[in-house]
Short mmCIF file of C-alpha atoms in Angstrom, two decimals:
data_model
loop_
_atom_site.label_atom_id
_atom_site.label_comp_id
_atom_site.label_asym_id
_atom_site.label_seq_id
_atom_site.Cartn_x
_atom_site.Cartn_y
_atom_site.Cartn_z
CA MET A 1417 -160.36 63.34 0.60
CA PRO A 1418 -157.39 65.28 3.17
CA THR A 1419 -155.77 67.48 1.09
CA ILE A 1420 -152.20 67.63 0.71
CA GLU A 1421 -151.76 70.17 3.38
CA GLU A 1422 -153.72 67.42 5.58
CA ARG A 1423 -151.83 64.95 4.66
CA LEU A 1424 -148.50 66.66 5.58
CA ASP A 1425 -149.47 67.76 9.07
CA ALA A 1426 -150.34 64.32 9.83
CA ILE A 1427 -147.14 63.11 8.89
CA GLU A 1428 -145.29 65.61 10.91
CA SER A 1429 -147.29 65.28 13.95
CA ARG A 1430 -146.38 61.51 14.01
CA LEU A 1431 -143.09 62.35 13.58
CA SER A 1432 -143.24 64.53 16.60
CA ALA A 1433 -144.55 61.63 18.00
CA LEU A 1434 -141.56 59.02 17.81
CA GLU A 1435 -139.00 62.18 19.07
CA SER A 1436 -141.09 62.02 22.11
CA GLN A 1437 -140.96 58.44 22.46
CA ARG A 1438 -137.51 58.95 21.61
CA THR A 1439 -136.81 60.88 24.39
CA ILE A 1440 -138.10 59.43 27.10
CA LYS A 1441 -136.84 55.79 26.60
CA ALA A 1442 -133.42 57.12 26.11
CA PRO A 1443 -131.64 57.45 29.70
CA LEU A 1444 -132.85 53.76 30.35
CA ALA A 1445 -129.88 52.96 27.50
CA LYS A 1446 -127.58 54.01 29.13
CA THR A 1447 -124.25 51.71 29.53
CA GLN A 1448 -121.85 51.07 32.34
CA PRO A 1449 -118.92 53.47 32.73
CA VAL A 1450 -116.00 52.76 31.54
CA LYS A 1451 -113.10 52.89 34.28
CA ILE A 1452 -109.44 54.85 32.52
CA ILE A 1453 -106.67 53.83 33.99
CA SER A 1454 -104.31 56.73 34.12
CA ALA A 1455 -100.87 56.25 33.46
CA ASP A 1456 -99.30 57.52 36.28
CA GLN A 1457 -101.66 54.84 37.97
CA SER A 1458 -100.88 52.33 35.91
CA THR A 1459 -96.83 52.59 35.92
CA HIS A 1460 -97.34 53.17 39.74
CA ALA A 1461 -97.05 49.50 41.10
CA GLY A 1462 -93.46 48.89 38.90
CA ALA A 1463 -92.53 51.87 40.97
CA PRO A 1464 -91.83 50.64 44.70
CA LEU A 1465 -89.26 47.67 42.63
CA ALA A 1466 -87.40 49.79 40.61
CA THR A 1467 -86.46 52.39 43.60
CA GLN A 1468 -85.64 49.39 45.74
CA LEU A 1469 -82.76 47.96 42.69
CA LEU A 1470 -82.02 51.69 42.57
CA GLY A 1471 -81.33 52.23 46.21
CA TRP A 1472 -79.67 49.21 46.45
CA GLY A 1473 -77.60 49.89 43.99
CA GLY A 1474 -76.76 53.14 44.54
CA ALA A 1475 -75.47 52.30 48.36
CA ALA A 1476 -73.66 48.67 46.62
CA ALA A 1477 -71.77 51.65 44.32
CA LEU A 1478 -70.71 53.42 47.29
CA VAL A 1479 -69.15 50.58 49.10
CA LEU A 1480 -67.43 49.43 46.44
CA ALA A 1481 -66.20 52.99 46.38
CA ALA A 1482 -64.91 52.63 49.55
CA SER A 1483 -63.40 49.73 49.56
CA TYR A 1484 -61.42 50.61 45.98
CA ILE A 1485 -60.09 53.63 48.41
CA ILE A 1486 -58.75 51.25 50.79
CA LYS A 1487 -57.26 48.91 48.01
CA LEU A 1488 -55.90 51.79 46.43
CA ALA A 1489 -52.92 52.20 48.65
CA VAL A 1490 -51.51 48.80 47.62
CA SER A 1491 -51.05 49.79 44.28
CA SER A 1492 -50.64 53.44 44.32
CA GLY A 1493 -48.83 56.63 46.74
CA TRP A 1494 -50.79 59.10 46.01
CA LEU A 1495 -52.84 58.45 49.48
CA THR A 1496 -51.33 57.17 52.76
CA PRO A 1497 -53.33 54.09 54.57
CA GLU A 1498 -54.24 56.40 57.56
CA ARG A 1499 -55.86 59.25 55.19
CA GLN A 1500 -57.86 56.21 53.01
CA LEU A 1501 -59.35 54.76 55.57
CA SER A 1502 -60.28 57.82 57.23
CA ILE A 1503 -61.66 59.04 54.02
CA ALA A 1504 -64.08 55.80 54.53
CA LEU A 1505 -64.64 56.45 57.96
CA LEU A 1506 -66.05 59.71 57.31
CA GLY A 1507 -68.19 58.75 54.22
CA ALA A 1508 -69.36 55.60 55.87
CA LEU A 1509 -70.50 58.22 58.47
CA ALA A 1510 -72.09 60.50 56.21
CA MET A 1511 -74.27 57.82 55.07
CA ILE A 1512 -75.80 56.68 58.63
CA GLY A 1513 -76.02 59.90 59.42
CA LEU A 1514 -77.52 60.85 56.13
CA GLY A 1515 -80.33 57.84 56.45
CA LEU A 1516 -80.70 59.43 59.86
CA LYS A 1517 -81.64 62.51 58.66
CA LEU A 1518 -84.20 61.53 55.89
CA ARG A 1519 -85.39 58.62 57.92
CA ASN A 1520 -88.58 60.43 58.70
CA ASN A 1521 -89.18 61.04 55.24
CA ASP A 1522 -89.34 57.36 53.75
CA ARG A 1523 -87.72 55.10 56.47
CA SER A 1524 -87.56 51.87 54.35
CA TYR A 1525 -85.91 53.64 51.68
CA ALA A 1526 -83.56 55.97 53.88
CA SER A 1527 -82.86 52.66 55.76
CA LEU A 1528 -80.69 51.89 52.20
CA LEU A 1529 -77.87 54.44 53.35
CA PRO A 1530 -77.17 53.18 56.75
CA ALA A 1531 -76.40 49.39 55.33
CA GLY A 1532 -74.26 50.35 53.22
CA GLY A 1533 -72.37 52.70 55.70
CA ILE A 1534 -72.34 49.28 58.74
CA THR A 1535 -70.79 47.62 55.40
CA ILE A 1536 -68.03 50.05 55.26
CA LEU A 1537 -67.12 50.47 58.52
CA PHE A 1538 -66.68 46.49 58.89
CA ILE A 1539 -64.32 46.99 55.57
CA VAL A 1540 -62.38 49.70 57.55
CA ILE A 1541 -61.73 47.82 60.35
CA TYR A 1542 -60.93 44.91 59.03
CA GLY A 1543 -58.48 46.87 56.35
CA ALA A 1544 -56.92 48.37 58.98
CA HIS A 1545 -56.27 45.49 61.00
CA LEU A 1546 -55.09 42.95 58.63
CA TYR A 1547 -54.01 44.87 55.82
CA TYR A 1548 -52.28 47.84 57.08
CA GLY A 1549 -51.74 46.71 60.78
CA LEU A 1550 -52.52 50.03 61.83
CA ILE A 1551 -54.91 49.01 65.10
CA GLY A 1552 -54.01 45.58 67.27
CA GLN A 1553 -56.36 42.63 67.67
CA PRO A 1554 -57.88 44.34 71.39
CA LEU A 1555 -59.01 47.61 69.83
CA ALA A 1556 -60.16 45.89 66.30
CA LEU A 1557 -62.16 43.01 68.19
CA ALA A 1558 -63.29 46.37 70.30
CA ALA A 1559 -64.17 48.08 67.31
CA VAL A 1560 -66.37 45.49 65.46
CA THR A 1561 -68.26 44.85 68.68
CA LEU A 1562 -69.16 48.93 68.91
CA VAL A 1563 -70.18 48.65 64.82
CA CYS A 1564 -72.16 44.78 65.91
CA LEU A 1565 -73.78 47.05 68.50
CA LEU A 1566 -74.90 50.02 66.08
CA SER A 1567 -76.53 48.04 63.70
CA LEU A 1568 -78.57 46.41 66.43
CA TRP A 1569 -79.65 49.62 67.06
CA LEU A 1570 -80.52 50.69 63.52
CA CYS A 1571 -82.27 47.52 62.82
CA HIS A 1572 -84.83 48.94 65.79
CA LEU A 1573 -84.74 52.33 64.69
CA PHE A 1574 -85.11 51.15 61.09
CA GLN A 1575 -87.17 48.25 62.13
CA SER A 1576 -85.32 46.15 59.38
CA THR A 1577 -83.89 43.20 60.09
CA LEU A 1578 -80.79 43.61 57.37
CA TYR A 1579 -78.83 45.24 60.10
CA ALA A 1580 -78.99 42.85 62.47
CA PHE A 1581 -77.39 40.27 59.70
CA PHE A 1582 -74.92 42.49 59.11
CA ALA A 1583 -73.99 42.53 62.80
CA VAL A 1584 -74.33 38.69 62.87
CA ALA A 1585 -72.16 38.01 60.29
CA GLY A 1586 -69.57 40.73 61.95
CA ALA A 1587 -69.40 39.40 65.54
CA TYR A 1588 -69.23 35.69 64.04
CA SER A 1589 -66.67 36.35 61.48
CA VAL A 1590 -63.95 37.76 63.89
CA PRO A 1591 -62.74 33.86 64.89
CA PHE A 1592 -61.67 33.95 60.71
CA LEU A 1593 -60.12 37.16 60.12
CA MET A 1594 -58.31 37.51 63.68
CA ARG A 1595 -57.12 33.90 63.52
CA SER A 1596 -54.38 34.95 66.39
CA PHE A 1597 -57.01 36.30 68.83
CA MET A 1598 -58.37 32.80 69.38
CA LEU A 1599 -55.41 31.12 71.45
CA ASP A 1600 -57.68 28.78 73.23
CA ILE A 1601 -60.74 26.57 72.01
CA THR A 1602 -62.48 27.77 75.61
CA ASP A 1603 -61.92 31.83 74.42
CA LEU A 1604 -63.51 31.00 71.77
CA ALA A 1605 -66.98 29.09 73.05
CA ILE A 1606 -67.17 32.14 75.83
CA TYR A 1607 -66.99 34.83 72.72
CA TYR A 1608 -70.10 33.00 70.49
CA THR A 1609 -71.63 32.12 73.82
CA CYS A 1610 -72.26 35.94 74.72
CA TRP A 1611 -73.27 36.84 71.47
CA SER A 1612 -75.63 34.30 71.07
CA LEU A 1613 -77.04 35.32 74.22
CA LEU A 1614 -76.50 38.86 72.95
CA PHE A 1615 -78.47 37.51 69.90
CA SER A 1616 -81.31 35.97 71.41
CA VAL A 1617 -82.43 38.41 73.42
CA PHE A 1618 -82.21 40.76 70.29
CA ALA A 1619 -84.58 38.44 68.44
CA LEU A 1620 -87.02 38.49 71.07
CA TRP A 1621 -86.89 41.95 71.63
CA VAL A 1622 -87.57 42.70 67.75
CA ARG A 1623 -89.60 39.73 67.51
CA SER A 1624 -87.87 37.93 64.68
CA ARG A 1625 -86.73 34.61 64.44
CA ALA A 1626 -84.57 35.07 61.59
CA VAL A 1627 -81.84 36.93 63.84
CA TYR A 1628 -81.40 34.02 66.27
CA LEU A 1629 -81.58 31.67 63.90
CA LEU A 1630 -78.90 33.05 61.48
CA ALA A 1631 -76.70 33.27 64.78
CA LEU A 1632 -77.78 29.82 65.47
CA TYR A 1633 -76.41 28.71 62.45
CA MET A 1634 -73.36 30.45 62.38
CA ALA A 1635 -72.50 30.11 65.78
CA MET A 1636 -72.31 25.97 64.66
CA ILE A 1637 -70.83 26.19 61.99
CA GLY A 1638 -67.89 29.12 62.73
CA PHE A 1639 -67.59 27.19 65.93
CA ASP A 1640 -66.58 23.34 64.29
CA LEU A 1641 -64.57 25.23 61.35
CA SER A 1642 -62.74 26.70 63.91
CA TRP A 1643 -62.39 24.03 66.25
CA HIS A 1644 -60.58 21.88 62.82
CA LEU A 1645 -58.33 24.32 62.65
CA ASP A 1646 -57.56 24.83 65.99
CA VAL A 1647 -53.70 23.86 66.61
CA ASN A 1648 -54.78 22.45 70.47
CA ALA A 1649 -57.99 20.15 69.26
CA GLN A 1650 -57.34 18.42 72.54
CA GLN A 1651 -60.03 20.33 74.25
CA TRP A 1652 -62.95 18.49 73.70
CA LEU A 1653 -64.50 18.42 76.04
CA SER A 1654 -64.68 22.85 75.84
CA ALA A 1655 -66.31 22.12 72.62
CA VAL A 1656 -68.75 19.35 73.93
CA LEU A 1657 -70.13 21.89 76.50
CA PHE A 1658 -70.23 25.07 74.20
CA GLN A 1659 -71.83 22.85 71.83
CA LEU A 1660 -74.94 22.11 74.73
CA VAL A 1661 -74.86 25.47 75.98
CA LEU A 1662 -75.53 26.16 72.34
CA LEU A 1663 -78.48 23.97 72.12
CA ALA A 1664 -79.99 25.23 75.43
CA ILE A 1665 -79.55 28.72 74.63
CA PHE A 1666 -81.46 28.61 71.02
CA GLY A 1667 -83.63 26.25 72.43
CA ILE A 1668 -85.05 28.11 75.21
CA ALA A 1669 -84.74 31.33 72.76
CA ALA A 1670 -87.40 29.35 70.28
CA ALA A 1671 -89.69 28.29 73.42
CA TYR A 1672 -89.43 31.75 74.79
CA TYR A 1673 -90.33 33.38 71.48
CA THR A 1674 -93.78 31.10 71.53
CA VAL A 1675 -94.80 31.94 74.55
CA MET A 1676 -94.04 35.68 74.86
CA HIS A 1677 -95.51 37.15 71.92
CA LYS A 1678 -98.14 34.23 71.56
CA VAL A 1679 -97.28 33.15 67.72
CA PRO A 1680 -96.50 29.13 67.44
CA MET A 1681 -94.26 28.08 64.98
CA GLN A 1682 -95.67 27.12 61.73
CA GLN A 1683 -94.12 24.01 59.70
CA ASP A 1684 -92.29 26.26 57.19
CA THR A 1685 -90.75 28.29 60.38
CA ALA A 1686 -89.82 24.80 61.44
CA LEU A 1687 -88.25 23.10 58.27
CA ALA A 1688 -85.92 26.62 58.37
CA HIS A 1689 -84.84 25.20 62.38
CA LEU A 1690 -84.21 21.40 61.35
CA PRO A 1691 -81.28 22.07 59.67
CA ALA A 1692 -79.15 23.08 62.44
CA LEU A 1693 -80.88 20.39 64.82
CA LEU A 1694 -79.29 17.92 62.25
CA ILE A 1695 -76.21 19.91 61.99
CA PHE A 1696 -75.94 19.67 66.25
CA TYR A 1697 -76.78 16.16 66.41
CA PHE A 1698 -73.82 15.67 63.82
CA LEU A 1699 -71.25 17.61 65.04
CA GLN A 1700 -71.79 16.72 68.54
CA TYR A 1701 -72.39 12.80 67.97
CA SER A 1702 -69.04 13.01 65.75
CA LEU A 1703 -67.22 14.40 68.73
CA LEU A 1704 -68.30 12.13 71.01
CA GLU A 1705 -67.98 9.17 69.19
CA LYS A 1706 -64.48 9.83 68.80
CA ASN A 1707 -63.63 10.59 72.34
CA ILE A 1708 -66.06 8.77 74.93
CA PRO A 1709 -67.94 7.10 71.98
CA ALA A 1710 -69.90 4.92 75.47
CA ILE A 1711 -71.57 7.99 76.56
CA ALA A 1712 -72.73 9.28 73.24
CA PRO A 1713 -76.06 7.97 72.85
CA TRP A 1714 -77.39 8.70 76.20
CA VAL A 1715 -76.31 12.55 75.09
CA ALA A 1716 -78.17 12.53 72.02
CA VAL A 1717 -81.67 10.95 74.20
CA ALA A 1718 -81.09 13.52 76.41
CA SER A 1719 -80.68 16.26 74.02
CA ALA A 1720 -84.26 14.80 72.70
CA ALA A 1721 -85.40 15.03 76.30
CA PHE A 1722 -84.44 18.67 76.04
CA ILE A 1723 -86.47 19.15 72.77
CA SER A 1724 -88.82 17.42 74.33
CA LEU A 1725 -89.10 19.63 77.12
CA CYS A 1726 -88.85 22.91 75.34
CA TYR A 1727 -92.15 21.93 73.64
CA GLY A 1728 -93.97 20.82 76.46
CA VAL A 1729 -93.61 23.82 78.31
CA ALA A 1730 -93.98 26.07 75.23
CA SER A 1731 -97.24 24.37 74.80
CA ARG A 1732 -98.43 24.17 78.07
CA LEU A 1733 -98.04 28.18 78.84
CA SER A 1734 -99.06 29.25 75.43
CA LYS A 1735 -102.30 26.72 75.14
CA GLN A 1736 -102.56 26.67 72.05
CA GLU A 1737 -100.95 24.25 69.05
CA LEU A 1738 -97.74 24.01 67.85
CA PRO A 1739 -97.63 21.94 64.46
CA GLY A 1740 -94.16 23.56 63.61
CA GLY A 1741 -92.80 22.23 67.00
CA ARG A 1742 -94.47 19.17 67.31
CA MET A 1743 -93.32 18.22 63.75
CA LEU A 1744 -89.44 19.55 64.48
CA LEU A 1745 -89.69 17.54 67.87
CA GLN A 1746 -90.65 14.47 66.10
CA ALA A 1747 -88.09 14.61 63.77
CA TYR A 1748 -85.73 14.95 66.19
CA VAL A 1749 -86.84 11.91 68.11
CA ALA A 1750 -87.16 10.14 64.91
CA LEU A 1751 -83.17 11.08 64.10
CA VAL A 1752 -81.91 9.85 67.51
CA LEU A 1753 -84.56 6.65 67.71
CA PHE A 1754 -83.11 5.65 64.39
CA HIS A 1755 -79.32 6.41 64.54
CA ALA A 1756 -78.47 6.06 68.19
CA GLY A 1757 -81.30 3.87 69.61
CA TYR A 1758 -81.27 1.62 66.87
CA LEU A 1759 -77.93 1.60 64.82
CA GLU A 1760 -75.21 2.30 67.12
CA SER A 1761 -77.02 0.91 70.33
CA VAL A 1762 -78.41 -2.22 69.31
CA SER A 1763 -76.46 -5.50 68.64
CA PRO A 1764 -76.79 -7.46 65.73
CA VAL A 1765 -78.12 -10.19 67.98
CA TRP A 1766 -80.98 -8.69 69.37
CA ALA A 1767 -81.90 -6.48 66.17
CA PRO A 1768 -84.61 -8.12 65.30
CA TRP A 1769 -86.10 -8.73 68.79
CA VAL A 1770 -86.11 -4.77 68.91
CA ALA A 1771 -87.84 -4.43 65.58
CA PHE A 1772 -90.27 -7.08 66.20
CA VAL A 1773 -91.07 -5.06 69.54
CA LEU A 1774 -91.17 -1.15 68.06
CA LEU A 1775 -93.46 -1.83 65.76
CA PRO A 1776 -96.32 -2.28 67.97
CA LEU A 1777 -94.89 0.03 70.66
CA ALA A 1778 -95.60 2.96 67.75
CA ALA A 1779 -99.16 1.35 67.01
CA PHE A 1780 -100.14 1.47 70.89
CA TYR A 1781 -99.40 4.44 71.56
CA GLY A 1782 -101.70 5.68 68.06
CA VAL A 1783 -104.11 3.92 69.95
CA LEU A 1784 -104.13 5.43 73.17
CA ARG A 1785 -104.05 9.07 71.26
CA ASN A 1786 -107.07 7.94 69.34
CA ASN A 1787 -105.46 8.72 66.22
CA ILE A 1788 -102.67 6.01 64.34
CA SER A 1789 -100.47 9.03 62.86
CA ALA A 1790 -99.58 10.75 66.36
CA PRO A 1791 -96.61 9.38 66.61
CA GLY A 1792 -95.27 11.59 63.74
CA VAL A 1793 -94.61 11.11 59.86
CA PHE A 1794 -90.79 11.36 60.65
CA ILE A 1795 -91.47 8.74 63.87
CA TRP A 1796 -93.24 6.38 62.27
CA LEU A 1797 -90.99 6.52 59.04
CA ALA A 1798 -88.29 5.35 61.68
CA VAL A 1799 -90.13 2.94 62.73
CA LEU A 1800 -90.95 1.36 59.17
CA ILE A 1801 -87.38 0.82 58.17
CA ILE A 1802 -85.83 -0.62 61.28
CA PHE A 1803 -88.74 -3.17 61.00
CA MET A 1804 -88.25 -3.50 57.04
CA LEU A 1805 -84.15 -4.06 57.30
CA ASN A 1806 -84.87 -6.42 59.79
CA PHE A 1807 -88.00 -8.48 58.14
CA LEU A 1808 -85.80 -8.77 54.67
CA ARG A 1809 -83.33 -10.18 56.64
CA VAL A 1810 -85.77 -12.79 58.42
CA VAL A 1811 -87.35 -13.92 55.01
CA THR A 1812 -84.52 -13.93 53.50
CA GLY A 1813 -82.01 -15.90 56.14
CA PHE A 1814 -79.44 -13.25 55.99
CA ASP A 1815 -77.00 -13.61 58.82
CA ARG A 1816 -80.08 -15.56 60.92
CA GLN A 1817 -77.79 -17.18 62.77
CA ALA A 1818 -76.63 -14.71 64.63
CA ALA A 1819 -79.78 -13.78 66.19
CA ILE A 1820 -81.42 -15.18 68.60
CA ALA A 1821 -84.24 -17.54 67.95
CA PRO A 1822 -84.41 -17.24 64.25
CA ASP A 1823 -86.51 -19.83 63.87
CA MET A 1824 -89.65 -18.13 66.23
CA LEU A 1825 -88.47 -14.70 64.52
CA SER A 1826 -90.10 -15.88 61.56
CA VAL A 1827 -92.90 -17.45 63.26
CA LEU A 1828 -93.69 -14.30 65.10
CA TYR A 1829 -93.05 -11.74 62.13
CA ALA A 1830 -95.60 -13.79 60.45
CA ILE A 1831 -98.33 -13.09 63.22
CA GLU A 1832 -97.24 -9.41 64.05
CA LEU A 1833 -97.90 -8.98 60.23
CA TYR A 1834 -101.39 -10.37 60.18
CA ALA A 1835 -102.57 -9.09 63.94
CA ALA A 1836 -101.55 -5.66 62.07
CA TYR A 1837 -104.00 -6.39 59.06
CA TYR A 1838 -106.73 -7.64 61.23
CA TRP A 1839 -106.61 -4.63 63.97
CA SER A 1840 -105.84 -2.08 60.92
CA HIS A 1841 -109.78 -2.59 59.74
CA ARG A 1842 -110.65 -0.91 62.25
CA SER A 1843 -109.33 2.05 60.75
CA ALA A 1844 -110.63 2.82 57.40
CA ALA A 1845 -108.13 5.58 56.91
CA ALA A 1846 -104.90 1.88 57.08
CA ARG A 1847 -107.43 0.83 54.24
CA ALA A 1848 -104.20 1.19 52.06
CA PHE A 1849 -101.68 -0.84 53.89
CA TRP A 1850 -103.79 -4.05 53.75
CA PRO A 1851 -102.44 -5.07 50.65
CA LEU A 1852 -98.57 -4.63 52.46
CA LEU A 1853 -99.30 -6.28 55.42
CA LEU A 1854 -100.98 -9.05 54.03
CA VAL A 1855 -98.15 -9.93 51.44
CA GLY A 1856 -95.69 -9.09 54.36
CA GLY A 1857 -97.29 -11.96 56.35
CA HIS A 1858 -97.75 -14.27 53.74
CA LEU A 1859 -93.91 -14.09 53.18
CA ALA A 1860 -92.84 -14.44 56.38
CA ALA A 1861 -94.58 -17.53 57.09
CA ILE A 1862 -93.24 -19.01 53.49
CA ALA A 1863 -89.98 -17.81 55.03
CA ALA A 1864 -90.41 -19.69 58.76
CA ALA A 1865 -91.71 -23.02 56.81
CA VAL A 1866 -88.55 -23.00 54.56
CA HIS A 1867 -86.27 -22.03 57.51
CA ILE A 1868 -87.81 -24.70 60.06
CA PHE A 1869 -88.49 -27.53 57.49
CA ASP A 1870 -85.96 -29.61 55.94
CA ASN A 1871 -88.41 -31.43 54.43
CA ARG A 1872 -89.57 -30.13 50.77
CA VAL A 1873 -92.36 -32.47 50.47
CA VAL A 1874 -93.39 -30.63 54.34
CA VAL A 1875 -92.47 -27.62 53.30
CA SER A 1876 -94.94 -27.53 49.93
CA LEU A 1877 -97.96 -29.53 52.58
CA THR A 1878 -97.27 -26.00 54.86
CA TRP A 1879 -97.61 -23.59 51.81
CA GLY A 1880 -100.73 -25.28 50.64
CA PHE A 1881 -102.23 -25.59 54.16
CA LEU A 1882 -101.41 -21.62 54.82
CA ALA A 1883 -103.41 -20.82 51.48
CA LEU A 1884 -106.44 -23.08 51.65
CA ALA A 1885 -106.60 -21.87 55.75
CA CYS A 1886 -106.37 -18.00 54.08
CA LEU A 1887 -109.24 -18.85 51.91
CA LEU A 1888 -110.98 -20.69 54.20
CA LEU A 1889 -110.88 -17.49 56.59
CA ALA A 1890 -111.86 -15.40 54.41
CA LEU A 1891 -115.13 -17.27 53.47
CA LYS A 1892 -115.85 -17.03 56.96
CA CYS A 1893 -114.81 -13.23 57.29
CA LYS A 1894 -116.20 -12.51 54.18
CA ASP A 1895 -112.64 -10.76 53.38
CA LYS A 1896 -112.25 -10.58 49.78
CA LEU A 1897 -108.86 -9.24 49.58
CA LEU A 1898 -107.99 -12.58 52.13
CA GLY A 1899 -108.94 -14.97 49.59
CA LYS A 1900 -107.60 -12.92 46.39
CA SER A 1901 -104.08 -12.99 48.22
CA SER A 1902 -103.70 -16.75 48.80
CA LEU A 1903 -102.63 -16.86 45.00
CA LEU A 1904 -99.48 -15.31 46.10
CA ILE A 1905 -99.26 -18.34 47.88
CA PHE A 1906 -100.37 -20.65 45.31
CA ALA A 1907 -98.02 -18.75 43.20
CA ILE A 1908 -94.53 -19.19 45.21
CA SER A 1909 -95.56 -23.15 45.52
CA SER A 1910 -95.97 -23.78 41.77
CA GLY A 1911 -92.75 -21.59 41.06
CA LYS A 1912 -91.01 -23.83 43.81
CA VAL A 1913 -92.36 -26.83 42.51
CA LEU A 1914 -91.35 -26.27 38.70
CA ILE A 1915 -88.26 -24.77 39.28
CA TYR A 1916 -86.39 -26.49 42.16
CA ASP A 1917 -87.96 -29.65 42.98
CA LEU A 1918 -89.02 -31.44 39.99
CA SER A 1919 -85.36 -30.62 38.76
CA SER A 1920 -83.04 -31.74 41.62
CA SER A 1921 -85.21 -33.99 43.73
CA ALA A 1922 -85.46 -37.76 43.86
CA PRO A 1923 -88.84 -39.48 41.86
CA LEU A 1924 -90.39 -40.25 45.73
CA VAL A 1925 -90.46 -36.32 46.61
CA ARG A 1926 -91.33 -35.28 43.02
CA ILE A 1927 -94.58 -37.53 43.15
CA GLY A 1928 -95.35 -36.41 46.82
CA THR A 1929 -94.77 -32.98 46.00
CA LEU A 1930 -97.27 -33.01 43.11
CA LEU A 1931 -99.81 -34.76 44.53
CA VAL A 1932 -99.67 -32.04 47.54
CA VAL A 1933 -98.99 -29.13 45.39
CA GLY A 1934 -101.81 -30.73 42.57
CA SER A 1935 -104.80 -31.52 45.72
CA SER A 1936 -103.85 -27.71 47.09
CA PHE A 1937 -104.33 -25.94 44.01
CA TYR A 1938 -107.79 -27.87 42.97
CA LEU A 1939 -108.80 -27.58 46.74
CA GLY A 1940 -107.81 -23.71 46.30
CA GLY A 1941 -109.35 -23.39 43.21
CA TRP A 1942 -113.02 -24.41 44.67
CA LEU A 1943 -112.64 -22.21 47.41
CA TYR A 1944 -111.77 -19.95 44.83
CA LYS A 1945 -114.72 -19.63 43.20
CA LYS A 1946 -116.81 -18.62 46.17
CA ILE A 1947 -114.38 -16.11 46.80
CA GLU A 1948 -114.94 -14.07 44.18
CA ALA A 1949 -118.59 -14.39 44.47
CA LEU A 1950 -117.91 -11.90 47.80
CA SER A 1951 -118.60 -8.41 47.55
CA ASP A 1952 -115.69 -5.80 47.53
#
């Protein structure tokens, strides 16, 4: 037997072997390192926002201080107005100079000081002119012009459109703050035209659509407000010409921007331009309608042609798709089509016929472009609204005698809708419109029978033939939807019999109507059994 010492040696050797195995396998048990984020790193993301808020707060406080200094002369005489304005002026120049000096360290943050300085300069000029009368109108206008140019220079220097916005606001606010300076509407038009040209060129230079867009809004709205406030409102021709010049300036600027910088207008940018076009259209149309209503629609069409020309030139020269520009053009053309083309130019006598022709024209254009949606959603919306208004007029019989050949119109509308249903089967994308086209065609056909025939039995007979024709045609073409749609005609027939024919007709008319309806219903039910067997 082994002794105790031998046993202890064996145990010790085993423990040594186990320890050596543990030492070899230990490196395989490494875990993934834990990434520790320091407190500085965790708070660094929020630092820029806080810095910007503090910077803006400081600049705003300095601007308020300058404004209070100017206002202080009203309630206290411890400083003369000249000295207060001088202090504010020196403070503004100091802020601009300090911002220029700090520009190389942090250009974005340093730009806040000159922005506040520009604001103070505008306050000083208008305070000196409006409140204290220390400078005359020509000098005040010249000073505002210089500050606007200085703001544009700072915009280029700091690469911040904030200064351009200051310049736009300062330039276009002059007619409101110096009302007596603009004695004539022509002077105002010339003044706004010069600034519009300058801001359009500057927007192209600094590559910012926002600059000319803001200038466009302020020019149109500012001119219209000044136009209504002007005591000499008879110079409407100058106002019309200015609006057209404004459209030309900014239309060319938008197109040239796309070509020059090879940056197509996207849809979000186009949506920012759309209200400006709407404002221009209604301001000019109302002005023309008041003075020369005969040519107002033609001027609207000419403006749409000009926008189309701008889009076509930009698309051709840039050699790329312009989705935003196309949407903007289609929206404006749809507005002109609906308002100037239909509401203002088409008489009620021809309105149903215009709507009847307009729908297939839009569809034919889509077929030529191999895309039924080629006219655009806005133009299609305008066409459908025009069609629906006249469709309801034809079906309900409202003022139908004022239209030319109303009975023929009822039949033609039904044929057109049935034809649209037939042709739409070639496009799976139009599947959602199939029920609407069928229902519309049935309603137009039913209304046509009511308007054309005076005899109730004949009307019921016509409706029965129409329902049976739908069933037979559905079986031939294996069109289950067409077959099911005949139920609408049967439902209207039964409602007519129960509500109208049986209550107020002579006995023979009742019998004849019931025979016609009963026969058509029975035959329709027999045919409908086969319709149900068709596959969808």
